[in-house]
mmCIF file of C-alpha atoms in Angstrom:
data_model
loop_
_atom_site.group_PDB
_atom_site.id
_atom_site.type_symbol
_atom_site.label_atom_id
_atom_site.label_comp_id
_atom_site.label_asym_id
_atom_site.label_seq_id
_atom_site.Cartn_x
_atom_site.Cartn_y
_atom_site.Cartn_z
ATOM 1 C CA PRO A 28 -49.788 8.713 5.619
ATOM 2 C CA SER A 29 -53.426 9.643 6.632
ATOM 3 C CA CYS A 30 -54.096 9.906 10.347
ATOM 4 C CA PRO A 31 -57.029 7.685 11.806
ATOM 5 C CA LEU A 32 -59.038 10.781 12.380
ATOM 6 C CA MET A 33 -58.740 12.015 8.895
ATOM 7 C CA VAL A 34 -59.622 8.768 7.393
ATOM 8 C CA LEU A 35 -62.667 8.498 9.764
ATOM 9 C CA ALA A 36 -63.732 12.201 8.805
ATOM 10 C CA ARG A 37 -63.556 11.368 5.042
ATOM 11 C CA LEU A 38 -65.587 8.254 5.558
ATOM 12 C CA LEU A 39 -68.223 10.064 7.483
ATOM 13 C CA ALA A 40 -68.417 12.620 4.716
ATOM 14 C CA ALA A 41 -68.850 10.055 2.218
ATOM 15 C CA ILE A 42 -71.629 8.245 4.349
ATOM 16 C CA ARG A 43 -73.399 11.703 4.731
ATOM 17 C CA HIS A 44 -73.627 11.959 0.924
ATOM 18 C CA SER A 45 -74.952 8.488 0.485
ATOM 19 C CA VAL A 46 -77.634 8.524 3.190
ATOM 20 C CA PRO A 47 -81.007 10.019 2.072
ATOM 21 C CA GLY A 48 -82.481 12.549 4.350
ATOM 22 C CA MET A 49 -79.402 13.582 6.157
ATOM 23 C CA ALA A 50 -79.365 17.313 6.439
ATOM 24 C CA SER A 51 -77.472 19.637 4.070
ATOM 25 C CA PRO A 52 -74.566 17.555 2.908
ATOM 26 C CA SER A 53 -71.651 19.415 1.533
ATOM 27 C CA LEU A 54 -71.646 20.076 -2.076
ATOM 28 C CA ARG A 55 -68.502 18.238 -3.461
ATOM 29 C CA VAL A 56 -66.473 20.447 -6.014
ATOM 30 C CA ALA A 57 -64.060 19.323 -8.511
ATOM 31 C CA VAL A 58 -61.598 22.259 -8.775
ATOM 32 C CA VAL A 59 -60.449 22.585 -12.505
ATOM 33 C CA GLY A 60 -57.268 24.644 -12.842
ATOM 34 C CA ALA A 61 -54.627 24.925 -10.244
ATOM 35 C CA GLY A 62 -53.525 28.582 -10.883
ATOM 36 C CA SER A 63 -53.831 31.669 -8.653
ATOM 37 C CA ILE A 64 -57.646 32.015 -8.366
ATOM 38 C CA SER A 65 -58.307 28.338 -7.992
ATOM 39 C CA ARG A 66 -55.793 28.291 -5.218
ATOM 40 C CA GLU A 67 -57.723 31.140 -3.284
ATOM 41 C CA PHE A 68 -61.057 29.195 -3.708
ATOM 42 C CA ALA A 69 -59.709 25.647 -2.947
ATOM 43 C CA THR A 70 -58.032 26.807 0.274
ATOM 44 C CA ARG A 71 -59.994 29.729 1.455
ATOM 45 C CA HIS A 72 -63.723 29.686 0.263
ATOM 46 C CA PHE A 73 -64.587 26.105 -0.420
ATOM 47 C CA GLY A 74 -65.156 24.252 2.760
ATOM 48 C CA PRO A 75 -67.608 23.949 5.796
ATOM 49 C CA GLY A 76 -68.262 27.627 5.920
ATOM 50 C CA THR A 77 -69.982 27.681 2.519
ATOM 51 C CA GLY A 78 -71.413 24.117 2.516
ATOM 52 C CA THR A 79 -68.911 22.746 0.170
ATOM 53 C CA LEU A 80 -65.979 20.279 0.000
ATOM 54 C CA VAL A 81 -63.224 20.166 -2.524
ATOM 55 C CA ALA A 82 -63.369 16.619 -3.844
ATOM 56 C CA SER A 83 -60.400 16.744 -6.326
ATOM 57 C CA ILE A 84 -57.999 19.009 -8.236
ATOM 58 C CA VAL A 85 -57.725 18.838 -12.027
ATOM 59 C CA ASP A 86 -54.981 20.548 -14.023
ATOM 60 C CA ASN A 87 -53.093 19.577 -17.161
ATOM 61 C CA ILE A 88 -49.806 20.154 -15.406
ATOM 62 C CA GLU A 89 -49.586 17.164 -13.241
ATOM 63 C CA ALA A 90 -47.120 18.774 -10.690
ATOM 64 C CA ARG A 91 -49.340 21.805 -10.145
ATOM 65 C CA ALA A 92 -52.425 19.634 -9.636
ATOM 66 C CA GLN A 93 -50.494 17.585 -7.040
ATOM 67 C CA ALA A 94 -49.137 20.673 -5.142
ATOM 68 C CA LEU A 95 -52.775 22.109 -4.762
ATOM 69 C CA ALA A 96 -54.215 18.643 -3.850
ATOM 70 C CA VAL A 97 -51.623 18.520 -0.985
ATOM 71 C CA ASP A 98 -52.456 21.924 0.307
ATOM 72 C CA VAL A 99 -56.137 21.163 0.108
ATOM 73 C CA GLY A 100 -55.826 17.910 1.890
ATOM 74 C CA SER A 101 -53.700 19.676 4.671
ATOM 75 C CA VAL A 102 -56.264 22.478 5.109
ATOM 76 C CA GLN A 103 -59.007 19.792 5.341
ATOM 77 C CA ALA A 104 -57.108 18.081 7.935
ATOM 78 C CA GLY A 105 -56.770 21.222 10.092
ATOM 79 C CA ALA A 106 -53.601 23.123 8.793
ATOM 80 C CA ALA A 107 -54.011 26.960 8.639
ATOM 81 C CA VAL A 108 -54.157 28.890 5.395
ATOM 82 C CA VAL A 109 -51.169 31.200 4.947
ATOM 83 C CA GLY A 110 -49.697 33.498 2.177
ATOM 84 C CA ASP A 111 -48.924 37.108 1.587
ATOM 85 C CA ASN A 112 -51.687 37.263 -1.148
ATOM 86 C CA ALA A 113 -54.789 35.451 -1.409
ATOM 87 C CA TYR A 114 -53.734 34.143 -4.876
ATOM 88 C CA ARG A 115 -50.783 32.441 -3.132
ATOM 89 C CA SER A 116 -52.577 30.791 -0.372
ATOM 90 C CA ARG A 117 -51.110 27.597 0.871
ATOM 91 C CA ALA A 118 -51.338 25.323 3.869
ATOM 92 C CA SER A 119 -49.076 26.087 6.799
ATOM 93 C CA GLN A 120 -47.952 22.553 7.068
ATOM 94 C CA ALA A 121 -48.498 19.204 5.484
ATOM 95 C CA ARG A 122 -51.264 17.162 7.170
ATOM 96 C CA GLY A 123 -53.660 14.478 6.482
ATOM 97 C CA SER A 124 -53.450 13.205 2.853
ATOM 98 C CA PRO A 125 -53.797 15.000 -0.527
ATOM 99 C CA VAL A 126 -57.372 14.991 -2.247
ATOM 100 C CA PRO A 127 -57.322 13.109 -5.474
ATOM 101 C CA CYS A 128 -56.040 14.916 -8.489
ATOM 102 C CA TYR A 129 -56.194 14.373 -12.186
ATOM 103 C CA THR A 130 -54.825 15.841 -15.463
ATOM 104 C CA GLU A 131 -58.175 16.183 -17.224
ATOM 105 C CA LEU A 132 -61.768 16.380 -16.119
ATOM 106 C CA SER A 133 -62.177 12.603 -16.484
ATOM 107 C CA GLN A 134 -65.203 10.432 -15.673
ATOM 108 C CA GLU A 135 -63.583 9.468 -12.608
ATOM 109 C CA ALA A 136 -63.324 13.158 -11.420
ATOM 110 C CA LEU A 137 -66.874 13.900 -12.554
ATOM 111 C CA ALA A 138 -68.201 10.865 -10.681
ATOM 112 C CA GLY A 139 -66.754 12.189 -7.428
ATOM 113 C CA CYS A 140 -68.335 15.515 -7.482
ATOM 114 C CA ASP A 141 -71.624 17.397 -7.566
ATOM 115 C CA CYS A 142 -70.195 20.754 -8.822
ATOM 116 C CA VAL A 143 -67.342 21.729 -11.156
ATOM 117 C CA TYR A 144 -65.429 24.891 -10.464
ATOM 118 C CA ILE A 145 -63.683 26.117 -13.696
ATOM 119 C CA GLY A 146 -60.667 28.396 -13.106
ATOM 120 C CA THR A 147 -58.792 27.977 -16.431
ATOM 121 C CA PRO A 148 -58.052 30.284 -19.294
ATOM 122 C CA PRO A 149 -61.052 31.570 -21.036
ATOM 123 C CA SER A 150 -60.615 29.601 -24.319
ATOM 124 C CA SER A 151 -61.252 26.479 -22.412
ATOM 125 C CA HIS A 152 -64.423 27.431 -20.681
ATOM 126 C CA ALA A 153 -66.912 26.434 -23.308
ATOM 127 C CA SER A 154 -65.794 22.856 -23.605
ATOM 128 C CA LEU A 155 -65.415 22.305 -19.868
ATOM 129 C CA VAL A 156 -68.925 23.732 -19.176
ATOM 130 C CA CYS A 157 -70.456 21.496 -21.795
ATOM 131 C CA ARG A 158 -68.546 18.495 -20.299
ATOM 132 C CA ALA A 159 -69.582 19.321 -16.699
ATOM 133 C CA LEU A 160 -73.272 20.012 -17.370
ATOM 134 C CA GLY A 161 -73.466 16.993 -19.711
ATOM 135 C CA ALA A 162 -72.410 14.931 -16.821
ATOM 136 C CA GLY A 163 -75.181 16.229 -14.603
ATOM 137 C CA LYS A 164 -72.952 18.648 -12.458
ATOM 138 C CA HIS A 165 -73.544 22.261 -11.379
ATOM 139 C CA VAL A 166 -70.962 24.789 -12.569
ATOM 140 C CA ILE A 167 -69.191 27.751 -11.052
ATOM 141 C CA LEU A 168 -67.244 29.530 -13.746
ATOM 142 C CA GLU A 169 -64.612 32.240 -13.447
ATOM 143 C CA LYS A 170 -64.876 35.429 -15.504
ATOM 144 C CA PRO A 171 -64.389 36.381 -18.199
ATOM 145 C CA LEU A 172 -67.104 34.233 -19.532
ATOM 146 C CA ALA A 173 -65.243 33.224 -22.621
ATOM 147 C CA ALA A 174 -62.580 34.328 -25.085
ATOM 148 C CA THR A 175 -65.087 34.722 -28.078
ATOM 149 C CA ALA A 176 -68.524 35.724 -28.572
ATOM 150 C CA ALA A 177 -69.441 32.411 -30.246
ATOM 151 C CA ASP A 178 -68.039 30.475 -27.145
ATOM 152 C CA ALA A 179 -70.001 32.977 -24.800
ATOM 153 C CA ASP A 180 -73.211 32.173 -26.734
ATOM 154 C CA GLU A 181 -72.648 28.421 -26.516
ATOM 155 C CA ILE A 182 -72.144 28.539 -22.721
ATOM 156 C CA VAL A 183 -75.243 30.573 -22.358
ATOM 157 C CA SER A 184 -77.328 28.298 -24.493
ATOM 158 C CA VAL A 185 -76.076 25.145 -22.914
ATOM 159 C CA ALA A 186 -76.444 26.506 -19.459
ATOM 160 C CA GLU A 187 -80.063 27.648 -20.029
ATOM 161 C CA ALA A 188 -80.994 24.213 -21.503
ATOM 162 C CA ALA A 189 -79.398 22.397 -18.503
ATOM 163 C CA LEU A 190 -81.293 24.763 -16.135
ATOM 164 C CA HIS A 191 -84.736 24.192 -17.601
ATOM 165 C CA GLY A 192 -84.169 20.508 -18.670
ATOM 166 C CA GLN A 193 -82.221 19.058 -15.609
ATOM 167 C CA GLY A 194 -82.273 21.869 -12.837
ATOM 168 C CA LEU A 195 -78.431 22.188 -13.189
ATOM 169 C CA HIS A 196 -77.227 25.774 -12.155
ATOM 170 C CA THR A 197 -74.314 27.687 -13.585
ATOM 171 C CA SER A 198 -72.952 30.684 -11.878
ATOM 172 C CA ILE A 199 -69.999 33.010 -12.609
ATOM 173 C CA ASN A 200 -67.667 34.424 -10.206
ATOM 174 C CA ILE A 201 -68.233 38.191 -10.168
ATOM 175 C CA GLY A 202 -68.720 39.314 -6.593
ATOM 176 C CA MET A 203 -69.829 42.769 -7.286
ATOM 177 C CA ARG A 204 -73.422 41.527 -6.935
ATOM 178 C CA TRP A 205 -72.807 41.113 -3.184
ATOM 179 C CA ASN A 206 -70.286 43.855 -2.715
ATOM 180 C CA ALA A 207 -71.264 46.065 0.172
ATOM 181 C CA ALA A 208 -69.722 49.131 -1.448
ATOM 182 C CA LEU A 209 -71.612 48.775 -4.567
ATOM 183 C CA HIS A 210 -74.789 48.314 -2.503
ATOM 184 C CA ARG A 211 -74.150 51.455 -0.719
ATOM 185 C CA PHE A 212 -73.470 53.298 -4.057
ATOM 186 C CA ARG A 213 -76.767 52.272 -5.542
ATOM 187 C CA SER A 214 -78.698 53.118 -2.269
ATOM 188 C CA ASP A 215 -77.181 56.611 -2.417
ATOM 189 C CA LEU A 216 -78.138 56.961 -6.162
ATOM 190 C CA VAL A 217 -81.759 55.800 -5.512
ATOM 191 C CA ALA A 218 -82.009 58.194 -2.598
ATOM 192 C CA GLY A 219 -81.078 61.059 -4.997
ATOM 193 C CA SER A 220 -77.870 62.021 -2.912
ATOM 194 C CA LEU A 221 -76.022 63.025 -5.923
ATOM 195 C CA GLY A 222 -78.635 65.126 -7.482
ATOM 196 C CA THR A 223 -78.920 65.155 -11.228
ATOM 197 C CA LEU A 224 -76.013 62.999 -12.699
ATOM 198 C CA ASN A 225 -73.927 64.676 -15.278
ATOM 199 C CA ARG A 226 -70.795 62.584 -15.667
ATOM 200 C CA GLY A 227 -68.494 59.726 -14.567
ATOM 201 C CA SER A 228 -65.397 57.660 -15.273
ATOM 202 C CA ILE A 229 -63.836 54.208 -14.996
ATOM 203 C CA ARG A 230 -60.070 54.275 -14.387
ATOM 204 C CA LEU A 231 -57.931 51.129 -14.399
ATOM 205 C CA HIS A 232 -54.215 51.977 -13.987
ATOM 206 C CA PHE A 233 -51.573 49.419 -13.410
ATOM 207 C CA ARG A 234 -47.912 49.657 -12.464
ATOM 208 C CA THR A 235 -47.336 46.771 -14.798
ATOM 209 C CA TRP A 236 -49.424 44.248 -16.779
ATOM 210 C CA PRO A 237 -49.779 41.367 -16.034
ATOM 211 C CA ARG A 238 -49.726 42.246 -12.188
ATOM 212 C CA GLU A 239 -46.652 40.511 -10.505
ATOM 213 C CA TRP A 240 -48.757 37.669 -9.111
ATOM 214 C CA GLN A 241 -50.351 36.781 -12.559
ATOM 215 C CA VAL A 242 -47.739 34.161 -13.752
ATOM 216 C CA GLN A 243 -49.773 32.563 -16.626
ATOM 217 C CA PRO A 244 -48.613 33.645 -20.116
ATOM 218 C CA TRP A 245 -52.198 33.878 -21.489
ATOM 219 C CA VAL A 246 -53.032 36.966 -19.004
ATOM 220 C CA ALA A 247 -50.649 39.094 -21.308
ATOM 221 C CA GLY A 248 -52.136 37.919 -24.560
ATOM 222 C CA ARG A 249 -54.680 39.558 -26.723
ATOM 223 C CA ALA A 250 -56.345 36.319 -27.525
ATOM 224 C CA GLU A 251 -57.570 35.602 -23.855
ATOM 225 C CA GLY A 252 -56.135 38.136 -21.479
ATOM 226 C CA GLY A 253 -55.501 41.913 -20.985
ATOM 227 C CA PRO A 254 -56.794 44.399 -18.386
ATOM 228 C CA LEU A 255 -60.221 45.070 -19.837
ATOM 229 C CA ARG A 256 -61.113 41.359 -19.879
ATOM 230 C CA GLU A 257 -59.401 40.511 -16.583
ATOM 231 C CA VAL A 258 -60.431 43.554 -14.616
ATOM 232 C CA GLY A 259 -62.698 45.644 -16.615
ATOM 233 C CA THR A 260 -65.297 42.992 -16.442
ATOM 234 C CA HIS A 261 -65.799 43.533 -12.765
ATOM 235 C CA PHE A 262 -66.407 47.235 -13.238
ATOM 236 C CA LEU A 263 -68.581 46.909 -16.161
ATOM 237 C CA PHE A 264 -70.648 44.459 -14.353
ATOM 238 C CA GLY A 265 -70.864 46.935 -11.478
ATOM 239 C CA LEU A 266 -72.068 49.451 -13.813
ATOM 240 C CA HIS A 267 -74.960 47.357 -14.946
ATOM 241 C CA GLU A 268 -75.740 46.580 -11.352
ATOM 242 C CA LEU A 269 -76.078 50.220 -10.726
ATOM 243 C CA PHE A 270 -77.834 51.278 -13.811
ATOM 244 C CA GLY A 271 -79.609 48.213 -15.083
ATOM 245 C CA HIS A 272 -78.811 45.471 -17.697
ATOM 246 C CA GLY A 273 -78.212 46.947 -21.049
ATOM 247 C CA CYS A 274 -77.482 50.378 -19.793
ATOM 248 C CA VAL A 275 -74.551 51.140 -22.149
ATOM 249 C CA ALA A 276 -76.045 52.373 -25.413
ATOM 250 C CA ARG A 277 -72.717 53.243 -27.092
ATOM 251 C CA VAL A 278 -68.955 52.900 -26.730
ATOM 252 C CA ARG A 279 -66.194 54.712 -28.492
ATOM 253 C CA ALA A 280 -62.655 54.132 -27.673
ATOM 254 C CA GLU A 281 -59.103 54.019 -28.912
ATOM 255 C CA VAL A 282 -57.095 51.084 -28.011
ATOM 256 C CA ARG A 283 -53.433 50.933 -28.188
ATOM 257 C CA TYR A 284 -51.148 47.827 -28.247
ATOM 258 C CA PRO A 285 -47.425 47.598 -27.656
ATOM 259 C CA ASP A 286 -46.892 45.482 -30.692
ATOM 260 C CA GLY A 287 -49.366 47.150 -33.044
ATOM 261 C CA PRO A 288 -52.800 46.350 -34.299
ATOM 262 C CA GLU A 289 -51.683 43.022 -35.933
ATOM 263 C CA GLY A 290 -49.698 41.723 -32.949
ATOM 264 C CA SER A 291 -50.523 39.421 -30.113
ATOM 265 C CA ALA A 292 -50.022 41.399 -26.902
ATOM 266 C CA SER A 293 -52.952 42.770 -24.896
ATOM 267 C CA GLU A 294 -53.796 46.335 -24.814
ATOM 268 C CA SER A 295 -51.539 48.760 -23.030
ATOM 269 C CA GLU A 296 -53.642 51.945 -23.127
ATOM 270 C CA VAL A 297 -57.425 52.710 -23.741
ATOM 271 C CA ASP A 298 -59.123 56.047 -23.829
ATOM 272 C CA GLY A 299 -62.756 56.032 -24.546
ATOM 273 C CA VAL A 300 -66.331 56.943 -23.506
ATOM 274 C CA LEU A 301 -69.228 54.683 -22.395
ATOM 275 C CA GLU A 302 -72.633 56.354 -23.119
ATOM 276 C CA LEU A 303 -75.466 55.397 -20.858
ATOM 277 C CA ALA A 304 -78.967 55.643 -22.471
ATOM 278 C CA PRO A 305 -81.485 58.250 -21.019
ATOM 279 C CA GLY A 306 -84.104 57.128 -18.674
ATOM 280 C CA GLY A 307 -83.417 53.895 -16.792
ATOM 281 C CA PRO A 308 -83.894 53.445 -13.080
ATOM 282 C CA PHE A 309 -82.675 57.030 -12.265
ATOM 283 C CA ALA A 310 -84.538 58.674 -15.072
ATOM 284 C CA LEU A 311 -81.507 60.236 -16.776
ATOM 285 C CA PRO A 312 -82.723 63.284 -18.742
ATOM 286 C CA ALA A 313 -79.937 62.882 -21.109
ATOM 287 C CA PRO A 314 -77.215 60.551 -22.071
ATOM 288 C CA LEU A 315 -74.646 59.974 -19.286
ATOM 289 C CA GLN A 316 -71.086 59.766 -20.458
ATOM 290 C CA LEU A 317 -68.549 57.919 -18.482
ATOM 291 C CA GLY A 318 -64.741 58.355 -19.452
ATOM 292 C CA LEU A 319 -62.718 54.996 -19.837
ATOM 293 C CA SER A 320 -58.980 55.178 -19.004
ATOM 294 C CA VAL A 321 -56.702 52.101 -19.015
ATOM 295 C CA ARG A 322 -53.029 52.328 -18.462
ATOM 296 C CA THR A 323 -50.647 49.478 -17.754
ATOM 297 C CA ALA A 324 -47.044 50.904 -17.181
ATOM 298 C CA GLY A 325 -47.733 53.519 -14.361
ATOM 299 C CA GLU A 326 -46.440 56.220 -16.875
ATOM 300 C CA GLY A 327 -47.107 59.868 -16.350
ATOM 301 C CA GLY A 328 -47.819 59.702 -12.594
ATOM 302 C CA LEU A 329 -51.200 58.041 -13.241
ATOM 303 C CA VAL A 330 -50.519 55.410 -10.509
ATOM 304 C CA ASP A 331 -50.683 58.327 -8.098
ATOM 305 C CA ARG A 332 -50.738 56.319 -4.776
ATOM 306 C CA GLY A 333 -47.814 53.962 -5.289
ATOM 307 C CA ARG A 334 -50.151 51.120 -6.231
ATOM 308 C CA ASP A 335 -52.680 50.249 -8.913
ATOM 309 C CA VAL A 336 -55.787 52.354 -9.307
ATOM 310 C CA TYR A 337 -59.212 50.752 -9.641
ATOM 311 C CA GLU A 338 -62.101 53.213 -9.699
ATOM 312 C CA LEU A 339 -65.680 53.637 -10.904
ATOM 313 C CA GLU A 340 -66.919 57.265 -10.202
ATOM 314 C CA VAL A 341 -70.277 58.882 -10.784
ATOM 315 C CA GLN A 342 -70.758 62.723 -10.319
ATOM 316 C CA GLY A 343 -73.972 64.911 -10.059
ATOM 317 C CA ASP A 344 -74.719 68.346 -9.384
ATOM 318 C CA LYS A 345 -74.830 67.726 -5.505
ATOM 319 C CA GLY A 346 -71.836 65.374 -5.007
ATOM 320 C CA SER A 347 -70.080 62.340 -6.173
ATOM 321 C CA LEU A 348 -69.289 58.788 -5.221
ATOM 322 C CA CYS A 349 -66.114 56.823 -6.135
ATOM 323 C CA LEU A 350 -66.038 52.918 -5.931
ATOM 324 C CA PHE A 351 -62.275 52.178 -5.543
ATOM 325 C CA ASP A 352 -60.190 49.018 -4.984
ATOM 326 C CA PHE A 353 -63.172 46.956 -5.784
ATOM 327 C CA THR A 354 -64.631 46.931 -2.383
ATOM 328 C CA SER A 355 -64.451 50.462 -0.959
ATOM 329 C CA LEU A 356 -66.592 53.734 -1.382
ATOM 330 C CA ALA A 357 -65.841 57.324 -0.855
ATOM 331 C CA ASP A 358 -67.720 60.418 -1.322
ATOM 332 C CA GLY A 359 -66.437 63.579 -3.167
ATOM 333 C CA GLY A 360 -64.983 65.033 -0.107
ATOM 334 C CA GLY A 361 -62.824 61.960 0.467
ATOM 335 C CA ARG A 362 -64.911 60.606 3.305
ATOM 336 C CA ILE A 363 -64.715 56.641 3.378
ATOM 337 C CA LEU A 364 -68.309 55.312 3.443
ATOM 338 C CA VAL A 365 -67.398 51.591 3.101
ATOM 339 C CA ASP A 366 -63.822 50.409 3.735
ATOM 340 C CA ASN A 367 -62.358 47.260 2.279
ATOM 341 C CA ALA A 368 -65.652 45.117 2.424
ATOM 342 C CA PRO A 369 -65.542 41.615 1.448
ATOM 343 C CA TYR A 370 -65.708 41.230 -2.384
ATOM 344 C CA GLY A 371 -68.379 38.508 -2.544
ATOM 345 C CA ARG A 372 -66.456 35.326 -3.253
ATOM 346 C CA ARG A 373 -68.270 33.325 -0.577
ATOM 347 C CA GLU A 374 -71.747 34.597 -1.567
ATOM 348 C CA CYS A 375 -71.072 33.447 -5.067
ATOM 349 C CA ILE A 376 -70.539 29.909 -3.764
ATOM 350 C CA GLU A 377 -73.428 30.184 -1.162
ATOM 351 C CA ARG A 378 -75.994 31.206 -3.831
ATOM 352 C CA LEU A 379 -74.955 28.270 -6.048
ATOM 353 C CA VAL A 380 -75.198 25.949 -3.046
ATOM 354 C CA GLU A 381 -78.737 27.166 -2.118
ATOM 355 C CA ALA A 382 -79.885 26.697 -5.651
ATOM 356 C CA ALA A 383 -78.343 23.272 -6.143
ATOM 357 C CA ARG A 384 -79.989 22.071 -2.829
ATOM 358 C CA GLY A 385 -83.230 23.522 -4.175
ATOM 359 C CA SER A 386 -82.968 21.489 -7.189
ATOM 360 C CA ALA A 387 -82.101 18.288 -5.299
ATOM 361 C CA GLY A 388 -85.082 18.826 -3.215
ATOM 362 C CA SER A 389 -87.362 19.188 -6.156
ATOM 363 C CA GLY A 390 -85.922 15.999 -7.566
ATOM 364 C CA ALA A 391 -83.912 17.694 -10.452
ATOM 365 C CA GLY A 392 -80.069 18.076 -10.798
ATOM 366 C CA SER A 393 -77.007 16.075 -10.368
ATOM 367 C CA GLY A 394 -76.978 12.650 -8.717
#
């Protein structure tokens, strides 16, 4: 049963949303998908610190929705967040009462929120984005954007129309934009610290794929999952943050699959080259080639530190920089310049909240 203080807190939150002129009400979020990444966001990132409040959980597996709803309600009632991995976050104890949960993004779920967070398999993204925006809600979408180019184009088209027509904002969770290690990387490139750039590489080497905490079958499938979609998107986005949108002029690669070209399993190995166009923000005198290497079984000693390898390295005639483990940066001598900085999850939410409040202040956006 709910304790009186919890009931009062929820009543006050509801009143705060309904009274015009009250300062900075929390953005109410319907969390769609109750898997690993949604657990992290619902228990660790949505809350008073980001100006948000989880209003409901939606998952087509009812037991999974209920379990996350219990944990979120407990955290909102003051329970600590525990877990050996952010993706396995849970409440330290049951407290308060569960937030509402649903097995679909229903009208009732939509009526109780201002924003929809979509943490579901990529093939479901387009329909969920359309439903949320069509109901007048802002959207935070997990990467990858979609499973197909057609779905991606539809999402972009609908999101742009909703922004210009209704002031509704759609964002995607790729925290590289606010990653302190990537910011330092770019600052050093701008300062010319590496001299003339001459080569680079992206290495994504896994002890196993899917990684042990990735329990959903689609992650291992070619249609929606695989390491390039799931992890490569972070580093390809980071590359564009460093060198500018559209910087990759050509790609050539050999992609190998464990069950052959006609099978259904995701890629097991990739060897290729990304070629950056001359010019750009750093006035590249010639095309800059970055090697691309993906391995998924730790073979050949490639996972050389007893853990997975995530690296984006750029070399010049005066030195090199390597972004590793997503949020750390080292120079060519091994000196750590940025160590395990926050990835940018909170900033992704905060920027959406700022944009949504701006739209509300101008009279546009969701009601």
